[in-house]
Amino acid sequence: MGEAQTLFDALRQSVKPEIVDAFERLVRDAPDRKLCRINALAFAAAEGLDEELTIAGFLHASHHGIFELSWNVLCPGCGGVLDANTSLKSVQRAEYTCALCAAGYEPTLDEMVEVTFTVNPRVRHIEGHSPHKLPPAEYFRQVYWGSGVDLPEEGFEAKIDEFMIEALELPPGEKAVIALQLPAQFVIIFEPVTHAAQFLEVTGEPTKERRNLALVFDRGHRHNETLRLQPGPLRIQVENHAEVRTLPTVCIANDVLHDMLGRRRPFLTAKRLLSNQTFRDLYRTDTIDVDQRLKITSLTFLFTDLRGSTELYERVGDLAAFDLVKTHFSVLNEIVAAEAGAVVKTIGDAVMATFPTPDRAVAAAMRMRDAMRELNEERGSEDLLLKIGIHEGPCIAVSLNERQDYFGQTVNIASRVQHLATSREIFATGSVIEDPRALSLLSDRGLNPMSHNVTLRGITNEISIFAIP
C-alpha cells in the first residue's frame, strides 16, 4: 500500500476525510470481486455517505489513479453488459444487440450506459483485472452483469446452480462436446464472452434418440433463433473461433433465473455523470468525440440571465459591475453543483446548466432566487435581478468548441422560456411541474405555480408555462 498511501494522502486535499477513509478500507479489506466495477450509489448507501459527495470522491480518486472508469453499455432487459469501454468516446454503434434477450437497442445515456469504478492494478491487483481467468460463475458476476443487477452477496453460486446445468471453459481454437439430458423446459445455451445464444424450446414426448447440435463461437454469430426439440439426450459440439477463452453455458430459463435478473438497484448513469460538475471540471476535454451524437431521453435544462445588466455596468462602473457579476456566477455555480447539476457554459451574464431530474433544477432555481435576494439586501440595492427558465425533455449530447454540450429542441425551449421571465421570476414548462418529485417539492413549500399558455418562436403549438411564486 506504499504507492496507494501516497495517492490517498493526495486525495485528502480534495475529498472529505470520511469518504477517503471508506475508499481506503475498501481497497485494503474488500474481497477482489467488490473492487471490480464498483456501483458508486450502492457503495454510498452501504457506507452511509452522501451520494453526490461519494460520486465526486470516486471521480477525484480516478483522476489520481486509484480507480479506473468504465462506461458500460447495458441491456435494458437482462442487465448484461453488452460493451465495456474505458471512454464514452468508444460508444459509437447505432444499435447494440443482446443475444440473451434476442433484442436490439439504440443506446441512450439515461439507463443504457452505466459508469463503474475498478481499482487500478497499480494500487491493488484483483482477479477481475484478468477476466478471462475467472471461473464461469465469477465471470457472470463480475464481468457480464452490470452493477444495477442486485446479485445476492451470500449463496450466489448455489443460486447459479439452480438454473445453470452445464458450464465449460473453452480455450481459443479448441473444440469440446457437452452431453446432457434435455429437461422439458425452455433452455438457453449462452456464451457470455462473445454474447452468443441458442434458444431451445423443449416440449413434447420424451425421446431416447440422441440429437446433435453444433455451435461455433466467434464475434459475428449470435445464434438467437429458437430450435424446438423433445426432452431427452442431446450432444452439443462447441467450437471456439474467438481470440479468447469462451464459456459455453447451458441454462434453464426458470423462475430462479428470472428472479435474479429482476432484482435491480440504482446505478450511476452516463447521463447523471455528464450533468455532474466535478466530472465536467476534471474531464472537460475528454468526454465525447467531435463526431458523436449520443441520445438522452430526459434531461432538465435551466437557463438564467441578469435583468438590466447593461444598465448595471452604466450605473456602478465596469469594475464594480464585473466583480458583482463574478460573485453572482460563483454563487450560481455552487448551487448548481449542490443540486447534482453542472454548468454547461456561460453566455455573457447568462448561465446554462443541466440537472438529471426536474426536481433538482426547481430546487436550484429557488435557491438561486433566494441567494440573489440576500446579495441585494447585503448591498442595499436591487442590482442582481435574476430571470430563470426550466424545461425538461430529450436531447443529444455533443462535443462543441472543445466542450461537452447539448443540442436539440429541448435546449431551445428552455432558453426561450427564460427570455419570457421578468425579474425574480422562475418560469417552468409543464414537463417540469408535472414531474412527481418536483410537484412534491413545491407542495411541501406551499407553492402553487400559476400557468398560462404562450407561443414560442419556432414552436408550432402553444405550450403551458408555469410561474413559480
Short mmCIF file of C-alpha atoms in Angstrom, two decimals:
data_model
loop_
_atom_site.label_atom_id
_atom_site.label_comp_id
_atom_site.label_asym_id
_atom_site.label_seq_id
_atom_site.Cartn_x
_atom_site.Cartn_y
_atom_site.Cartn_z
CA MET A 1 0.00 0.00 0.00
CA GLY A 2 3.06 2.30 -0.22
CA GLU A 3 2.17 3.96 -3.54
CA ALA A 4 -1.51 3.72 -2.68
CA GLN A 5 -0.98 5.56 0.59
CA THR A 6 0.65 8.43 -1.27
CA LEU A 7 -2.35 8.60 -3.62
CA PHE A 8 -4.82 8.54 -0.73
CA ASP A 9 -2.90 11.31 1.05
CA ALA A 10 -3.12 13.42 -2.11
CA LEU A 11 -6.84 12.60 -2.41
CA ARG A 12 -7.50 14.10 1.02
CA GLN A 13 -6.73 17.53 -0.41
CA SER A 14 -9.94 17.47 -2.49
CA VAL A 15 -12.25 14.82 -0.93
CA LYS A 16 -13.85 14.69 2.51
CA PRO A 17 -11.89 12.54 5.02
CA GLU A 18 -14.75 10.12 5.77
CA ILE A 19 -15.05 9.27 2.06
CA VAL A 20 -11.29 8.78 1.65
CA ASP A 21 -11.31 6.57 4.77
CA ALA A 22 -14.10 4.46 3.22
CA PHE A 23 -12.11 4.13 -0.02
CA GLU A 24 -9.01 3.05 1.92
CA ARG A 25 -10.95 0.36 3.81
CA LEU A 26 -12.47 -0.86 0.56
CA VAL A 27 -9.11 -1.16 -1.21
CA ARG A 28 -7.40 -2.72 1.79
CA ASP A 29 -10.03 -5.15 3.10
CA ALA A 30 -12.66 -5.95 0.47
CA PRO A 31 -12.62 -9.23 -1.49
CA ASP A 32 -11.47 -8.93 -5.09
CA ARG A 33 -14.96 -9.08 -6.57
CA LYS A 34 -16.03 -5.95 -4.64
CA LEU A 35 -13.27 -3.92 -6.31
CA CYS A 36 -14.36 -4.77 -9.85
CA ARG A 37 -16.93 -2.40 -11.43
CA ILE A 38 -17.99 -0.70 -8.21
CA ASN A 39 -21.51 0.73 -8.10
CA ALA A 40 -20.89 4.19 -6.60
CA LEU A 41 -24.51 4.64 -5.46
CA ALA A 42 -24.64 1.24 -3.73
CA PHE A 43 -21.28 1.96 -2.07
CA ALA A 44 -22.54 5.30 -0.74
CA ALA A 45 -25.70 3.65 0.63
CA ALA A 46 -23.78 0.81 2.29
CA GLU A 47 -21.31 3.23 3.92
CA GLY A 48 -23.94 5.80 4.93
CA LEU A 49 -22.26 8.50 2.82
CA ASP A 50 -23.73 11.41 0.88
CA GLU A 51 -24.37 10.22 -2.67
CA GLU A 52 -23.18 13.33 -4.54
CA LEU A 53 -20.03 13.67 -2.43
CA THR A 54 -19.26 9.98 -2.96
CA ILE A 55 -19.59 10.32 -6.75
CA ALA A 56 -17.28 13.33 -6.61
CA GLY A 57 -14.89 11.29 -4.45
CA PHE A 58 -14.76 8.44 -6.96
CA LEU A 59 -14.10 10.93 -9.77
CA HIS A 60 -11.24 12.59 -7.89
CA ALA A 61 -9.86 9.15 -6.93
CA SER A 62 -9.98 8.07 -10.59
CA HIS A 63 -8.25 11.29 -11.60
CA HIS A 64 -5.49 10.46 -9.09
CA GLY A 65 -5.18 6.91 -10.48
CA ILE A 66 -6.74 4.97 -7.58
CA PHE A 67 -9.70 3.75 -9.67
CA GLU A 68 -10.37 3.35 -13.39
CA LEU A 69 -13.65 4.43 -15.00
CA SER A 70 -15.63 2.09 -17.23
CA TRP A 71 -18.53 3.15 -19.47
CA ASN A 72 -20.66 0.04 -19.92
CA VAL A 73 -23.47 -0.29 -22.46
CA LEU A 74 -26.25 -2.28 -20.79
CA CYS A 75 -29.12 -4.43 -21.98
CA PRO A 76 -32.31 -2.92 -20.50
CA GLY A 77 -33.81 -6.41 -20.35
CA CYS A 78 -31.34 -8.70 -18.57
CA GLY A 79 -28.96 -6.02 -17.24
CA GLY A 80 -25.97 -7.58 -19.01
CA VAL A 81 -23.00 -5.54 -20.19
CA LEU A 82 -23.10 -5.53 -24.00
CA ASP A 83 -19.95 -3.46 -24.37
CA ALA A 84 -17.39 -2.12 -21.88
CA ASN A 85 -15.33 0.97 -22.66
CA THR A 86 -12.65 2.99 -20.94
CA SER A 87 -14.08 6.13 -22.57
CA LEU A 88 -17.52 7.32 -23.61
CA LYS A 89 -15.92 8.12 -26.97
CA SER A 90 -15.93 4.36 -27.70
CA VAL A 91 -19.75 4.15 -27.60
CA GLN A 92 -20.12 4.51 -31.35
CA ARG A 93 -22.63 1.89 -32.54
CA ALA A 94 -26.13 2.87 -33.66
CA GLU A 95 -27.55 -0.33 -32.13
CA TYR A 96 -26.43 -2.90 -29.56
CA THR A 97 -27.87 -6.42 -29.64
CA CYS A 98 -28.43 -8.65 -26.64
CA ALA A 99 -28.36 -12.29 -27.69
CA LEU A 100 -29.75 -13.42 -24.33
CA CYS A 101 -32.85 -11.22 -24.77
CA ALA A 102 -32.89 -11.56 -28.59
CA ALA A 103 -33.40 -7.80 -28.90
CA GLY A 104 -31.58 -4.79 -30.29
CA TYR A 105 -31.41 -1.39 -28.61
CA GLU A 106 -30.43 2.10 -29.68
CA PRO A 107 -28.08 3.34 -26.95
CA THR A 108 -29.20 6.22 -24.75
CA LEU A 109 -27.26 7.72 -21.86
CA ASP A 110 -30.20 7.56 -19.43
CA GLU A 111 -30.33 3.91 -18.37
CA MET A 112 -28.34 2.09 -21.06
CA VAL A 113 -24.85 3.34 -20.18
CA GLU A 114 -23.55 2.88 -16.65
CA VAL A 115 -20.34 4.24 -15.15
CA THR A 116 -18.45 1.98 -12.75
CA PHE A 117 -15.10 2.14 -10.98
CA THR A 118 -12.46 -0.62 -10.76
CA VAL A 119 -9.39 -0.41 -8.57
CA ASN A 120 -6.25 0.43 -10.52
CA PRO A 121 -3.85 -2.57 -10.73
CA ARG A 122 -1.03 -0.29 -9.51
CA VAL A 123 -2.98 0.14 -6.27
CA ARG A 124 -4.15 -3.47 -5.87
CA HIS A 125 -4.24 -6.34 -8.34
CA ILE A 126 -7.51 -8.27 -8.36
CA GLU A 127 -8.84 -11.28 -10.24
CA GLY A 128 -11.08 -9.02 -12.31
CA HIS A 129 -8.02 -7.50 -13.99
CA SER A 130 -7.65 -10.87 -15.78
CA PRO A 131 -11.31 -11.56 -16.62
CA HIS A 132 -10.52 -14.49 -18.92
CA LYS A 133 -9.10 -16.41 -15.97
CA LEU A 134 -12.24 -16.03 -13.82
CA PRO A 135 -14.36 -19.14 -13.14
CA PRO A 136 -17.64 -19.08 -15.10
CA ALA A 137 -19.83 -18.04 -12.14
CA GLU A 138 -17.46 -15.19 -11.24
CA TYR A 139 -17.26 -14.08 -14.87
CA PHE A 140 -21.02 -13.69 -14.88
CA ARG A 141 -20.96 -11.84 -11.54
CA GLN A 142 -18.01 -9.52 -12.17
CA VAL A 143 -17.99 -9.04 -15.95
CA TYR A 144 -21.25 -9.99 -17.64
CA TRP A 145 -23.90 -8.45 -15.39
CA GLY A 146 -23.97 -4.70 -14.83
CA SER A 147 -23.84 -3.05 -11.43
CA GLY A 148 -27.59 -2.42 -11.49
CA VAL A 149 -28.35 -6.15 -11.10
CA ASP A 150 -28.59 -6.72 -7.35
CA LEU A 151 -26.89 -10.11 -7.13
CA PRO A 152 -27.00 -11.96 -3.78
CA GLU A 153 -23.95 -11.50 -1.56
CA GLU A 154 -24.39 -14.89 0.09
CA GLY A 155 -25.17 -18.14 -1.68
CA PHE A 156 -24.53 -16.75 -5.17
CA GLU A 157 -23.05 -19.96 -6.57
CA ALA A 158 -25.86 -22.03 -5.05
CA LYS A 159 -28.38 -19.81 -6.83
CA ILE A 160 -26.45 -20.16 -10.10
CA ASP A 161 -26.57 -23.94 -9.77
CA GLU A 162 -30.37 -23.80 -9.69
CA PHE A 163 -30.54 -22.68 -13.33
CA MET A 164 -27.09 -23.38 -14.79
CA ILE A 165 -26.91 -27.10 -15.65
CA GLU A 166 -23.62 -27.11 -17.58
CA ALA A 167 -20.68 -24.70 -17.89
CA LEU A 168 -17.49 -25.19 -19.86
CA GLU A 169 -14.25 -23.26 -20.28
CA LEU A 170 -13.16 -23.45 -23.92
CA PRO A 171 -9.69 -22.10 -24.90
CA PRO A 172 -9.22 -20.30 -28.26
CA GLY A 173 -9.28 -22.68 -31.23
CA GLU A 174 -10.48 -25.64 -29.14
CA LYS A 175 -13.49 -27.92 -29.58
CA ALA A 176 -15.50 -29.79 -26.94
CA VAL A 177 -18.69 -31.77 -26.50
CA ILE A 178 -21.40 -31.18 -23.90
CA ALA A 179 -23.61 -34.22 -23.40
CA LEU A 180 -26.77 -33.81 -21.34
CA GLN A 181 -30.38 -34.81 -20.89
CA LEU A 182 -32.68 -32.02 -22.03
CA PRO A 183 -35.41 -31.25 -19.48
CA ALA A 184 -38.89 -30.30 -20.63
CA GLN A 185 -38.24 -26.57 -20.14
CA PHE A 186 -37.03 -23.57 -22.09
CA VAL A 187 -33.25 -24.00 -22.34
CA ILE A 188 -30.67 -21.37 -23.31
CA ILE A 189 -27.15 -22.19 -24.49
CA PHE A 190 -25.41 -18.91 -23.74
CA GLU A 191 -21.84 -17.76 -24.25
CA PRO A 192 -21.21 -14.52 -22.28
CA VAL A 193 -17.82 -13.58 -23.78
CA THR A 194 -18.93 -13.37 -27.43
CA HIS A 195 -22.57 -12.73 -26.45
CA ALA A 196 -23.97 -15.67 -28.42
CA ALA A 197 -27.14 -17.57 -27.56
CA GLN A 198 -29.07 -20.55 -28.85
CA PHE A 199 -32.64 -20.99 -27.60
CA LEU A 200 -34.14 -24.47 -27.23
CA GLU A 201 -37.87 -24.87 -26.67
CA VAL A 202 -38.03 -28.37 -25.20
CA THR A 203 -41.56 -29.79 -25.30
CA GLY A 204 -43.48 -32.91 -26.28
CA GLU A 205 -42.96 -36.58 -25.56
CA PRO A 206 -39.50 -37.57 -24.24
CA THR A 207 -37.26 -39.40 -26.68
CA LYS A 208 -34.27 -41.72 -26.29
CA GLU A 209 -32.86 -40.66 -29.63
CA ARG A 210 -29.58 -38.74 -29.22
CA ARG A 211 -29.68 -35.44 -31.12
CA ASN A 212 -26.63 -33.44 -32.20
CA LEU A 213 -26.17 -29.68 -32.25
CA ALA A 214 -23.04 -27.83 -33.43
CA LEU A 215 -22.26 -24.27 -32.32
CA VAL A 216 -19.33 -22.07 -33.30
CA PHE A 217 -18.47 -19.10 -31.08
CA ASP A 218 -16.86 -16.05 -32.66
CA ARG A 219 -17.54 -12.31 -32.69
CA GLY A 220 -20.04 -12.40 -35.53
CA HIS A 221 -22.68 -15.10 -34.94
CA ARG A 222 -25.43 -14.71 -32.35
CA HIS A 223 -27.39 -18.00 -32.73
CA ASN A 224 -30.55 -16.42 -31.36
CA GLU A 225 -33.12 -18.36 -33.42
CA THR A 226 -35.19 -20.88 -31.46
CA LEU A 227 -35.00 -24.65 -32.06
CA ARG A 228 -37.81 -26.96 -30.95
CA LEU A 229 -36.70 -30.29 -29.51
CA GLN A 230 -38.18 -33.11 -27.46
CA PRO A 231 -36.87 -33.87 -23.97
CA GLY A 232 -34.04 -36.41 -23.98
CA PRO A 233 -30.34 -36.79 -24.79
CA LEU A 234 -28.51 -34.01 -26.64
CA ARG A 235 -24.90 -33.84 -27.75
CA ILE A 236 -23.68 -30.24 -28.23
CA GLN A 237 -20.44 -29.79 -30.13
CA VAL A 238 -18.95 -26.37 -29.39
CA GLU A 239 -16.03 -24.75 -31.18
CA ASN A 240 -14.24 -21.56 -30.16
CA HIS A 241 -13.16 -19.34 -33.07
CA ALA A 242 -12.68 -16.29 -30.82
CA GLU A 243 -9.27 -14.99 -29.82
CA VAL A 244 -10.01 -15.52 -26.12
CA ARG A 245 -11.43 -18.21 -23.87
CA THR A 246 -15.18 -18.69 -24.16
CA LEU A 247 -17.66 -20.03 -21.60
CA PRO A 248 -20.43 -22.10 -23.22
CA THR A 249 -23.15 -22.38 -20.60
CA VAL A 250 -26.42 -24.29 -20.59
CA CYS A 251 -29.16 -22.67 -18.50
CA ILE A 252 -32.81 -23.28 -17.75
CA ALA A 253 -34.96 -20.16 -18.08
CA ASN A 254 -36.72 -20.86 -14.78
CA ASP A 255 -38.09 -18.66 -12.01
CA VAL A 256 -34.73 -18.59 -10.20
CA LEU A 257 -33.03 -17.02 -13.22
CA HIS A 258 -35.86 -14.55 -13.80
CA ASP A 259 -35.98 -13.59 -10.12
CA MET A 260 -32.22 -12.99 -10.04
CA LEU A 261 -32.32 -10.78 -13.13
CA GLY A 262 -35.39 -8.96 -11.80
CA ARG A 263 -33.61 -7.74 -8.66
CA ARG A 264 -32.38 -4.26 -9.57
CA ARG A 265 -30.79 -1.34 -7.76
CA PRO A 266 -29.90 2.24 -8.76
CA PHE A 267 -26.62 2.76 -10.59
CA LEU A 268 -24.60 5.72 -11.83
CA THR A 269 -25.78 6.51 -15.36
CA ALA A 270 -23.77 8.31 -18.01
CA LYS A 271 -26.48 10.97 -18.11
CA ARG A 272 -26.06 11.70 -14.44
CA LEU A 273 -22.29 11.82 -14.71
CA LEU A 274 -22.34 14.21 -17.65
CA SER A 275 -24.52 16.51 -15.51
CA ASN A 276 -22.08 16.35 -12.60
CA GLN A 277 -20.00 19.48 -12.01
CA THR A 278 -16.98 17.58 -10.65
CA PHE A 279 -16.91 15.39 -13.76
CA ARG A 280 -17.11 18.39 -16.08
CA ASP A 281 -14.30 20.11 -14.16
CA LEU A 282 -11.97 17.08 -14.16
CA TYR A 283 -12.71 15.59 -17.59
CA ARG A 284 -13.54 18.74 -19.53
CA THR A 285 -11.91 17.84 -22.87
CA ASP A 286 -12.07 14.03 -22.86
CA THR A 287 -15.74 13.07 -22.87
CA ILE A 288 -17.40 12.95 -26.28
CA ASP A 289 -15.80 12.69 -29.71
CA VAL A 290 -16.44 15.54 -32.11
CA ASP A 291 -18.45 13.27 -34.44
CA GLN A 292 -20.52 11.57 -31.72
CA ARG A 293 -24.22 12.21 -31.20
CA LEU A 294 -25.39 10.49 -28.02
CA LYS A 295 -29.09 10.46 -27.21
CA ILE A 296 -30.59 11.31 -23.81
CA THR A 297 -34.31 10.67 -23.41
CA SER A 298 -34.78 13.07 -20.50
CA LEU A 299 -32.57 15.89 -19.23
CA THR A 300 -33.56 19.09 -17.42
CA PHE A 301 -32.14 22.42 -18.59
CA LEU A 302 -32.02 25.60 -16.53
CA PHE A 303 -31.15 28.98 -18.06
CA THR A 304 -30.56 32.16 -16.08
CA ASP A 305 -29.89 35.74 -17.06
CA LEU A 306 -29.43 39.01 -15.23
CA ARG A 307 -32.09 41.59 -16.00
CA GLY A 308 -30.74 45.04 -16.75
CA SER A 309 -27.06 44.07 -16.68
CA THR A 310 -26.22 46.71 -19.28
CA GLU A 311 -27.71 49.40 -17.04
CA LEU A 312 -25.81 47.91 -14.10
CA TYR A 313 -22.46 48.49 -15.84
CA GLU A 314 -23.55 52.05 -16.62
CA ARG A 315 -24.73 52.71 -13.06
CA VAL A 316 -21.88 51.32 -10.93
CA GLY A 317 -18.99 51.24 -13.41
CA ASP A 318 -17.27 48.39 -15.24
CA LEU A 319 -15.01 47.22 -12.40
CA ALA A 320 -17.70 47.11 -9.69
CA ALA A 321 -20.20 45.54 -12.08
CA PHE A 322 -17.68 42.90 -13.17
CA ASP A 323 -16.97 41.95 -9.54
CA LEU A 324 -20.68 41.77 -8.79
CA VAL A 325 -21.41 39.60 -11.82
CA LYS A 326 -18.45 37.36 -10.95
CA THR A 327 -19.84 36.91 -7.41
CA HIS A 328 -23.22 36.03 -8.89
CA PHE A 329 -21.60 33.36 -11.13
CA SER A 330 -19.76 31.88 -8.15
CA VAL A 331 -22.96 31.61 -6.12
CA LEU A 332 -24.89 30.02 -9.01
CA ASN A 333 -22.09 27.51 -9.70
CA GLU A 334 -22.09 26.45 -6.07
CA ILE A 335 -25.87 25.98 -6.01
CA VAL A 336 -25.90 24.02 -9.29
CA ALA A 337 -23.21 21.63 -8.02
CA ALA A 338 -25.00 21.18 -4.68
CA GLU A 339 -28.18 20.12 -6.52
CA ALA A 340 -26.40 17.42 -8.59
CA GLY A 341 -26.21 19.65 -11.65
CA ALA A 342 -23.46 21.06 -13.83
CA VAL A 343 -22.89 24.39 -15.53
CA VAL A 344 -22.55 23.70 -19.25
CA LYS A 345 -21.48 27.23 -20.18
CA THR A 346 -21.93 30.92 -19.51
CA ILE A 347 -23.03 33.28 -22.25
CA GLY A 348 -22.42 36.90 -21.27
CA ASP A 349 -24.25 37.24 -17.94
CA ALA A 350 -26.32 34.09 -18.56
CA VAL A 351 -25.83 30.53 -17.33
CA MET A 352 -26.86 27.25 -18.98
CA ALA A 353 -26.98 24.31 -16.54
CA THR A 354 -28.23 20.72 -16.66
CA PHE A 355 -29.78 18.51 -13.99
CA PRO A 356 -30.59 14.78 -14.08
CA THR A 357 -34.16 15.35 -12.85
CA PRO A 358 -36.63 18.29 -12.84
CA ASP A 359 -36.90 18.49 -9.04
CA ARG A 360 -33.19 19.23 -8.66
CA ALA A 361 -33.48 22.07 -11.19
CA VAL A 362 -36.51 23.53 -9.40
CA ALA A 363 -34.73 23.33 -6.04
CA ALA A 364 -31.67 25.03 -7.56
CA ALA A 365 -33.81 27.79 -9.10
CA MET A 366 -35.45 28.63 -5.79
CA ARG A 367 -32.10 28.66 -4.02
CA MET A 368 -30.69 30.94 -6.72
CA ARG A 369 -33.53 33.40 -6.30
CA ASP A 370 -33.07 33.44 -2.51
CA ALA A 371 -29.31 33.87 -2.87
CA MET A 372 -29.68 36.87 -5.19
CA ARG A 373 -32.17 38.43 -2.77
CA GLU A 374 -29.66 38.04 0.07
CA LEU A 375 -26.86 39.58 -2.00
CA ASN A 376 -29.08 42.54 -2.85
CA GLU A 377 -30.02 43.01 0.81
CA GLU A 378 -26.37 42.98 1.81
CA ARG A 379 -25.64 45.70 -0.75
CA GLY A 380 -28.79 47.68 -0.07
CA SER A 381 -29.61 47.65 -3.79
CA GLU A 382 -31.57 45.80 -6.45
CA ASP A 383 -28.64 45.20 -8.78
CA LEU A 384 -28.99 41.42 -9.18
CA LEU A 385 -32.37 40.59 -10.70
CA LEU A 386 -32.32 37.01 -11.96
CA LYS A 387 -34.57 35.56 -14.65
CA ILE A 388 -34.81 31.74 -14.71
CA GLY A 389 -36.32 29.29 -17.19
CA ILE A 390 -36.55 25.48 -16.84
CA HIS A 391 -37.57 22.79 -19.32
CA GLU A 392 -37.17 19.01 -19.47
CA GLY A 393 -37.08 16.65 -22.44
CA PRO A 394 -34.93 14.65 -24.87
CA CYS A 395 -31.68 15.98 -26.29
CA ILE A 396 -28.40 14.98 -27.87
CA ALA A 397 -25.03 15.20 -26.09
CA VAL A 398 -22.37 16.56 -28.43
CA SER A 399 -18.87 17.98 -28.43
CA LEU A 400 -18.86 21.64 -29.45
CA ASN A 401 -15.95 24.09 -29.31
CA GLU A 402 -13.85 21.51 -27.43
CA ARG A 403 -16.51 21.27 -24.74
CA GLN A 404 -19.25 18.80 -23.93
CA ASP A 405 -22.55 20.47 -24.86
CA TYR A 406 -26.17 19.66 -25.71
CA PHE A 407 -28.28 20.16 -28.80
CA GLY A 408 -31.98 19.90 -29.63
CA GLN A 409 -35.41 21.45 -29.31
CA THR A 410 -35.48 20.94 -25.53
CA VAL A 411 -32.48 23.26 -25.21
CA ASN A 412 -34.11 25.85 -27.46
CA ILE A 413 -37.36 25.82 -25.49
CA ALA A 414 -35.58 26.15 -22.15
CA SER A 415 -33.67 29.18 -23.40
CA ARG A 416 -36.81 30.86 -24.75
CA VAL A 417 -38.77 30.17 -21.58
CA GLN A 418 -36.07 32.05 -19.65
CA HIS A 419 -36.39 35.01 -22.03
CA LEU A 420 -40.10 35.23 -21.16
CA ALA A 421 -39.38 35.68 -17.46
CA THR A 422 -39.14 39.10 -15.88
CA SER A 423 -37.03 39.94 -12.84
CA ARG A 424 -37.00 37.40 -10.00
CA GLU A 425 -39.34 35.08 -11.88
CA ILE A 426 -38.92 31.34 -12.30
CA PHE A 427 -40.73 30.02 -15.36
CA ALA A 428 -41.01 26.27 -15.89
CA THR A 429 -42.78 24.17 -18.51
CA GLY A 430 -45.44 21.56 -17.84
CA SER A 431 -42.98 18.67 -18.19
CA VAL A 432 -41.07 20.12 -15.22
CA ILE A 433 -44.00 20.98 -12.97
CA GLU A 434 -45.78 17.67 -13.67
CA ASP A 435 -42.78 15.65 -12.51
CA PRO A 436 -43.93 13.93 -9.26
CA ARG A 437 -40.79 14.87 -7.31
CA ALA A 438 -40.90 18.49 -8.45
CA LEU A 439 -44.61 18.65 -7.65
CA SER A 440 -43.93 17.25 -4.17
CA LEU A 441 -41.13 19.76 -3.60
CA LEU A 442 -43.40 22.69 -4.45
CA SER A 443 -46.28 21.27 -2.42
CA ASP A 444 -44.06 20.85 0.64
CA ARG A 445 -43.22 24.56 0.41
CA GLY A 446 -46.83 25.58 -0.07
CA LEU A 447 -46.16 26.92 -3.57
CA ASN A 448 -48.85 26.82 -6.25
CA PRO A 449 -47.44 27.67 -9.72
CA MET A 450 -49.72 29.73 -11.96
CA SER A 451 -49.99 28.64 -15.58
CA HIS A 452 -50.53 30.45 -18.85
CA ASN A 453 -50.19 29.40 -22.47
CA VAL A 454 -47.60 31.02 -24.70
CA THR A 455 -46.32 30.74 -28.25
CA LEU A 456 -42.57 30.42 -28.61
CA ARG A 457 -40.66 31.40 -31.72
CA GLY A 458 -40.03 28.32 -33.87
CA ILE A 459 -42.52 26.16 -31.91
CA THR A 460 -45.76 25.32 -33.75
CA ASN A 461 -48.05 24.63 -30.80
CA GLU A 462 -48.67 26.71 -27.72
CA ILE A 463 -47.06 25.40 -24.55
CA SER A 464 -48.02 25.83 -20.90
CA ILE A 465 -45.67 27.96 -18.82
CA PHE A 466 -45.85 27.93 -15.03
CA ALA A 467 -44.65 30.84 -12.88
CA ILE A 468 -43.25 29.59 -9.56
CA PRO A 469 -44.09 32.19 -6.89
#
